[in-house]
mmCIF file of C-alpha atoms in Angstrom:
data_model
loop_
_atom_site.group_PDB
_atom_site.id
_atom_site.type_symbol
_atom_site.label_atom_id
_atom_site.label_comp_id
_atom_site.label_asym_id
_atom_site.label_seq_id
_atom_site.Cartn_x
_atom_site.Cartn_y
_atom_site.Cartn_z
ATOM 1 C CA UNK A 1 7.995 -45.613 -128.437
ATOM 2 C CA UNK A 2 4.342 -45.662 -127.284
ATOM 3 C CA UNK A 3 6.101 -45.256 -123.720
ATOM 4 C CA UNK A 4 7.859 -42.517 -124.691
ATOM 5 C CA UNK A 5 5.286 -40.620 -126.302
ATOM 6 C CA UNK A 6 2.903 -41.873 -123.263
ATOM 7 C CA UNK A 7 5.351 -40.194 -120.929
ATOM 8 C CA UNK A 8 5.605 -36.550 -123.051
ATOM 9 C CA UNK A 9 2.118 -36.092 -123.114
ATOM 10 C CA UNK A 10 1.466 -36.547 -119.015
ATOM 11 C CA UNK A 11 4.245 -33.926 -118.911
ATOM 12 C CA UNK A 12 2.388 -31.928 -121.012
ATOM 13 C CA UNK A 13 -0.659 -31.994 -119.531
ATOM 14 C CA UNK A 14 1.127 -31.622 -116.276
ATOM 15 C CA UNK A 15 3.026 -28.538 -116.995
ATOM 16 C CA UNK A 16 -0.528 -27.330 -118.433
ATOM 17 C CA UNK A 17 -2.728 -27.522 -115.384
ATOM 18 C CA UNK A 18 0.769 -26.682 -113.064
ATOM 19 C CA UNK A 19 0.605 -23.292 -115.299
ATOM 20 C CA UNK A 20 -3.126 -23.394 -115.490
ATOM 21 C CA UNK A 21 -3.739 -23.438 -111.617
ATOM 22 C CA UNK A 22 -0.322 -21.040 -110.759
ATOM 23 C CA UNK A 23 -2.373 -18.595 -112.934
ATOM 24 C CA UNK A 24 -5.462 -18.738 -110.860
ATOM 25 C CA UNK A 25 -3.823 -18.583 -107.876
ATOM 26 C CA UNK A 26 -2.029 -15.194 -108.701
ATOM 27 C CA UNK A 27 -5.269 -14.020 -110.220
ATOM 28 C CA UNK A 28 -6.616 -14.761 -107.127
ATOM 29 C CA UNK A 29 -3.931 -13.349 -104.951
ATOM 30 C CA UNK A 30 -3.944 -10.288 -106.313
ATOM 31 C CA UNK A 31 -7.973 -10.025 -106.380
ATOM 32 C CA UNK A 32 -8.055 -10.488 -102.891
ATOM 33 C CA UNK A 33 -5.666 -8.068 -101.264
ATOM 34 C CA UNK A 34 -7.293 -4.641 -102.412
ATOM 35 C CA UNK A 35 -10.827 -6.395 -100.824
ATOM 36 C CA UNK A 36 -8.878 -6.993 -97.601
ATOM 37 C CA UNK A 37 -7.165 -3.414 -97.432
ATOM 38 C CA UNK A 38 -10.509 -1.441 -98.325
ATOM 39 C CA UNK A 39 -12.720 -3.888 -95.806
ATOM 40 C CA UNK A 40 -12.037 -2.454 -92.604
ATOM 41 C CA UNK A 41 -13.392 0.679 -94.153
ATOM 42 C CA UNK A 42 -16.515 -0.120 -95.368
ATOM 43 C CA UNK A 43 -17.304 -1.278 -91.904
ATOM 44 C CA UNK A 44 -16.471 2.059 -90.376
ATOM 45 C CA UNK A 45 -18.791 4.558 -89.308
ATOM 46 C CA UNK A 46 -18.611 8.428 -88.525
ATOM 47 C CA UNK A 47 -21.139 10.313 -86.142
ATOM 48 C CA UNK A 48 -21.739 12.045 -83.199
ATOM 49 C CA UNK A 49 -23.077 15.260 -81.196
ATOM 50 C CA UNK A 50 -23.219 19.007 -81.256
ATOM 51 C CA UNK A 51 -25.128 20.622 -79.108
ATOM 52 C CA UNK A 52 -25.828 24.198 -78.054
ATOM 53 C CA UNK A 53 -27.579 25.963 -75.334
ATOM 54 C CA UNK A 54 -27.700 29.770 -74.281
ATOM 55 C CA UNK A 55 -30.437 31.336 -71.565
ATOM 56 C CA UNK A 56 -29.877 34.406 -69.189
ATOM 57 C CA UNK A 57 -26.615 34.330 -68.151
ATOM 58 C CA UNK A 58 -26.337 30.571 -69.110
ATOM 59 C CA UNK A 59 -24.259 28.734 -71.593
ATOM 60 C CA UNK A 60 -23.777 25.426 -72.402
ATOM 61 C CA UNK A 61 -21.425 24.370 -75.832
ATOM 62 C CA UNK A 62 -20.481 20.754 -76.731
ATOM 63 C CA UNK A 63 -18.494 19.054 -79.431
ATOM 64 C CA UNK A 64 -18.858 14.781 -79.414
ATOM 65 C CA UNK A 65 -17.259 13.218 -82.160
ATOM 66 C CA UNK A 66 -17.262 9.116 -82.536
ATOM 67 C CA UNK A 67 -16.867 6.576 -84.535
ATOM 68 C CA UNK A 68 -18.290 2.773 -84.564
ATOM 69 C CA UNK A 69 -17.284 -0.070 -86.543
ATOM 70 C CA UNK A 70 -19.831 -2.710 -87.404
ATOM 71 C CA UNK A 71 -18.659 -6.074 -87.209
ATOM 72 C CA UNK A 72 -21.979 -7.253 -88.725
ATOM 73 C CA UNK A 73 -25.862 -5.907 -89.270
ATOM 74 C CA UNK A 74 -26.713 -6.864 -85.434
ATOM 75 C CA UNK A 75 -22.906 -5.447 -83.488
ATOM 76 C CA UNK A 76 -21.136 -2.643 -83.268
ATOM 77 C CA UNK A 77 -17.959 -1.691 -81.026
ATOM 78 C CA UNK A 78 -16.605 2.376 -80.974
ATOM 79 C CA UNK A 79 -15.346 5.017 -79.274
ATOM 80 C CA UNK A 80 -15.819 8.588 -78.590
ATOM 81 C CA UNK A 81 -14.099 12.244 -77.570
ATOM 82 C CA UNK A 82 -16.675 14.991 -75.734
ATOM 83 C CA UNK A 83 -15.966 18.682 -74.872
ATOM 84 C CA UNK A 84 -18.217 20.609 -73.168
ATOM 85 C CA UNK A 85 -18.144 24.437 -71.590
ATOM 86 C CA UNK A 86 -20.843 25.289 -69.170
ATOM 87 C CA UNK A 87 -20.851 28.617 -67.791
ATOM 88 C CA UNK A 88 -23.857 30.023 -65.517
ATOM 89 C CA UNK A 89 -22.649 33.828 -64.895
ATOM 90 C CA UNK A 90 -21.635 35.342 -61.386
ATOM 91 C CA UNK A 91 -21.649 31.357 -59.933
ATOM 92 C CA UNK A 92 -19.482 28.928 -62.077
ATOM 93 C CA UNK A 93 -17.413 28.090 -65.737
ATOM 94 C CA UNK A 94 -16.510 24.738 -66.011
ATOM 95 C CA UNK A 95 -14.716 22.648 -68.687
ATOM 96 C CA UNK A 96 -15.394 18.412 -69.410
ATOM 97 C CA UNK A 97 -13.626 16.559 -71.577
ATOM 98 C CA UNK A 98 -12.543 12.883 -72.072
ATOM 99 C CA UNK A 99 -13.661 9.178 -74.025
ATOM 100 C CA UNK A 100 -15.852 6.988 -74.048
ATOM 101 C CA UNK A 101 -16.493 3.364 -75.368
ATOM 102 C CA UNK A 102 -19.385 2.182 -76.914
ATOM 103 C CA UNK A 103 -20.935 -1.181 -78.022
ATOM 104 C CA UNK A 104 -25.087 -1.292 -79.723
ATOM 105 C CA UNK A 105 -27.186 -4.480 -80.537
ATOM 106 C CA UNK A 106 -29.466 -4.373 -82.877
ATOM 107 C CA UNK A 107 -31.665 -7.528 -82.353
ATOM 108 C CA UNK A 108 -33.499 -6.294 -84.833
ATOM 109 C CA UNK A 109 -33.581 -3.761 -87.739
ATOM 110 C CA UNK A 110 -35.916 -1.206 -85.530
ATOM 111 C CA UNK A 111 -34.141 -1.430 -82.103
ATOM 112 C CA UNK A 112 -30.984 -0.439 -81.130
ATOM 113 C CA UNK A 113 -29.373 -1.350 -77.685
ATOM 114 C CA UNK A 114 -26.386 0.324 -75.987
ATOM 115 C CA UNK A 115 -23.855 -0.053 -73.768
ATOM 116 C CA UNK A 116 -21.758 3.099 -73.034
ATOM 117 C CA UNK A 117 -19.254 3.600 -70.450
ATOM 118 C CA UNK A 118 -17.572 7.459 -69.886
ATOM 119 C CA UNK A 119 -14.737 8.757 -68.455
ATOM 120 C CA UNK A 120 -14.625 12.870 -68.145
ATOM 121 C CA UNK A 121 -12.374 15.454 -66.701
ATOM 122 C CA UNK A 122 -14.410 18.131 -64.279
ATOM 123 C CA UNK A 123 -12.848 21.307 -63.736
ATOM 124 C CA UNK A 124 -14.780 23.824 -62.244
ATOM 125 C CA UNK A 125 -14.174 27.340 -61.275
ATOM 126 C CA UNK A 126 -16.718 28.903 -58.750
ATOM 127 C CA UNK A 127 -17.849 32.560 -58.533
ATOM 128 C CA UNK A 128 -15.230 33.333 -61.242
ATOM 129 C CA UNK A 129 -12.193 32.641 -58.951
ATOM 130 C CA UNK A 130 -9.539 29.944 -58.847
ATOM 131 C CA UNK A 131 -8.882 30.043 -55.226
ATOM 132 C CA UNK A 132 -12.509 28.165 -55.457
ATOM 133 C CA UNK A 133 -11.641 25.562 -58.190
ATOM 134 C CA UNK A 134 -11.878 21.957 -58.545
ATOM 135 C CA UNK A 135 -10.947 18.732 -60.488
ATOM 136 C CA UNK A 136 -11.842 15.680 -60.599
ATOM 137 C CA UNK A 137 -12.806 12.370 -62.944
ATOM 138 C CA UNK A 138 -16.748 11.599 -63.366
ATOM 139 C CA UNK A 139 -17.190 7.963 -64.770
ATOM 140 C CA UNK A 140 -20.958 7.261 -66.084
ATOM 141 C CA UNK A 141 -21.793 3.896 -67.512
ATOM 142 C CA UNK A 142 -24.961 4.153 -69.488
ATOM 143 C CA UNK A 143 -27.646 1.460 -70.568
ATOM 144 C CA UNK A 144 -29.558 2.400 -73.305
ATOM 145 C CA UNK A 145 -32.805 1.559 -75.530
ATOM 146 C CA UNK A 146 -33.639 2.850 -78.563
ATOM 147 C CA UNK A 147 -35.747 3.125 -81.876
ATOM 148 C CA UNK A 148 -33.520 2.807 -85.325
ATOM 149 C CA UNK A 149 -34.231 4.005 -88.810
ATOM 150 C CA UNK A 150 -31.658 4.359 -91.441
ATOM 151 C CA UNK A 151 -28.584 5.389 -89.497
ATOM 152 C CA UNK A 152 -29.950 7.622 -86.702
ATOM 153 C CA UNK A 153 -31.045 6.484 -83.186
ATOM 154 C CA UNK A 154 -33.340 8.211 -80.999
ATOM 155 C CA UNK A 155 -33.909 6.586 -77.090
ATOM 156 C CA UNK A 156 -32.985 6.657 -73.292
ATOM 157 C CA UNK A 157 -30.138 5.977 -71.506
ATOM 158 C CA UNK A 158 -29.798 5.244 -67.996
ATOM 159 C CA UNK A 159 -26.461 6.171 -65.622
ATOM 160 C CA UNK A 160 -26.372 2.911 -63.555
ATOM 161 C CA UNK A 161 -23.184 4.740 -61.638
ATOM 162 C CA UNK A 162 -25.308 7.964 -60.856
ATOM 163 C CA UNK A 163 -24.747 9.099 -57.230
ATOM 164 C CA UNK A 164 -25.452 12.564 -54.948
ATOM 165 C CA UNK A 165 -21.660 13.934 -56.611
ATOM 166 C CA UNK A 166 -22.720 13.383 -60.391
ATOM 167 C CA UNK A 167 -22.384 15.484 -62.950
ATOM 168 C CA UNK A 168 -25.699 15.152 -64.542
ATOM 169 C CA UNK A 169 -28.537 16.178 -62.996
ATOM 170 C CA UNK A 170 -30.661 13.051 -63.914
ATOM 171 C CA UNK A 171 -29.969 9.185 -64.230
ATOM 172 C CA UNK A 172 -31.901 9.068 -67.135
ATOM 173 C CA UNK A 173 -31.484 11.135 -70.280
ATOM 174 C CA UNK A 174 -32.823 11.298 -73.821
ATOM 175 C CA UNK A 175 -30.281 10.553 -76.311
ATOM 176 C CA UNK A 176 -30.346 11.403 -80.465
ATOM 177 C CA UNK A 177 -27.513 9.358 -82.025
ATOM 178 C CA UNK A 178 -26.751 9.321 -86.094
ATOM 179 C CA UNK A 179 -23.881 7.869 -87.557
ATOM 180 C CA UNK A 180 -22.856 8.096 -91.484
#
């Protein structure tokens, strides 16, 4: 009898803790996947450029939105889409567009590194006639240095690819970068 009764109890207790830890484990399940779903978003960020320029007979529009995603507080990975018209009257209009990819360091809180290679379209139309156009791909890989606070940038970046046929007139350029 003691046996018996020996026996009904382990099963008992064993059916308890199987129930006991099958509970936890769903509880757990369940707490996990909405954490999983919503995590890629939290590490997402939104930013980019708009710029603006007129003078006498000169115009210069651009639209540069990107995105990063920040695997921790030191690295970040993204990538990028840029438009820009440019128009200087009675000698040229021309249209870029294309990506980019984009990878910062932040060794620490203050400094922000970067690592930016672009791809663009050219097309260019001179004195206002097509007979005079031309197209081609401009690829610009910048190195850049910067100071951080909060979630804007403000630096240099360097074209290590700049030649005679580039389309910026300098190797080195100021850059303002803010992402949300």
């Amino acid at each position: 009898m003691t046996k018996n009764c020996f026996l009904n109890i382990s099963k008992s207790f064993l059916t308890l803790i199987a129930v006991f830890f099958s509970c936890c484990v769903f509880a757990q399940q369940d707490d996990l996947q909405p954490e999983t779903e919503n995590q890629f978003w939290r590490n997402v960020q939104f930013g980019g450029g708009i710029g603006l320029g007129f003078g006498s007979g000169y115009t210069d529009i651009s639209l540069a939105p990107s995105a990063i995603y920040n695997f921790n507080k030191y690295v970040a990975f993204g990538v990028g889409a840029q438009y820009k018209y440019l128009k200087q009257k009675d000698y040229y209009a021309s249209h870029l567009y294309g990506g980019s990819v984009i990878g910062l360091l932040n060794p620490i809180n203050q400094i922000q590194l970067s690592a930016e290679l672009e791809q663009l379209r050219v097309n260019v139309n001179l004195d206002g006639s097509n007979s005079n156009s031309q197209d081609y791909w401009n690829t610009g890989l910048f190195i850049g240095a910067g100071y951080r606070s909060g979630n804007a940038t403000i630096g240099a970046r360097y074209n290590v690819l700049n030649d005679k046929n580039n389309i910026y007139g300098s190797a080195f350029m100021p850059f303002f970068r803010m992402y949300f």
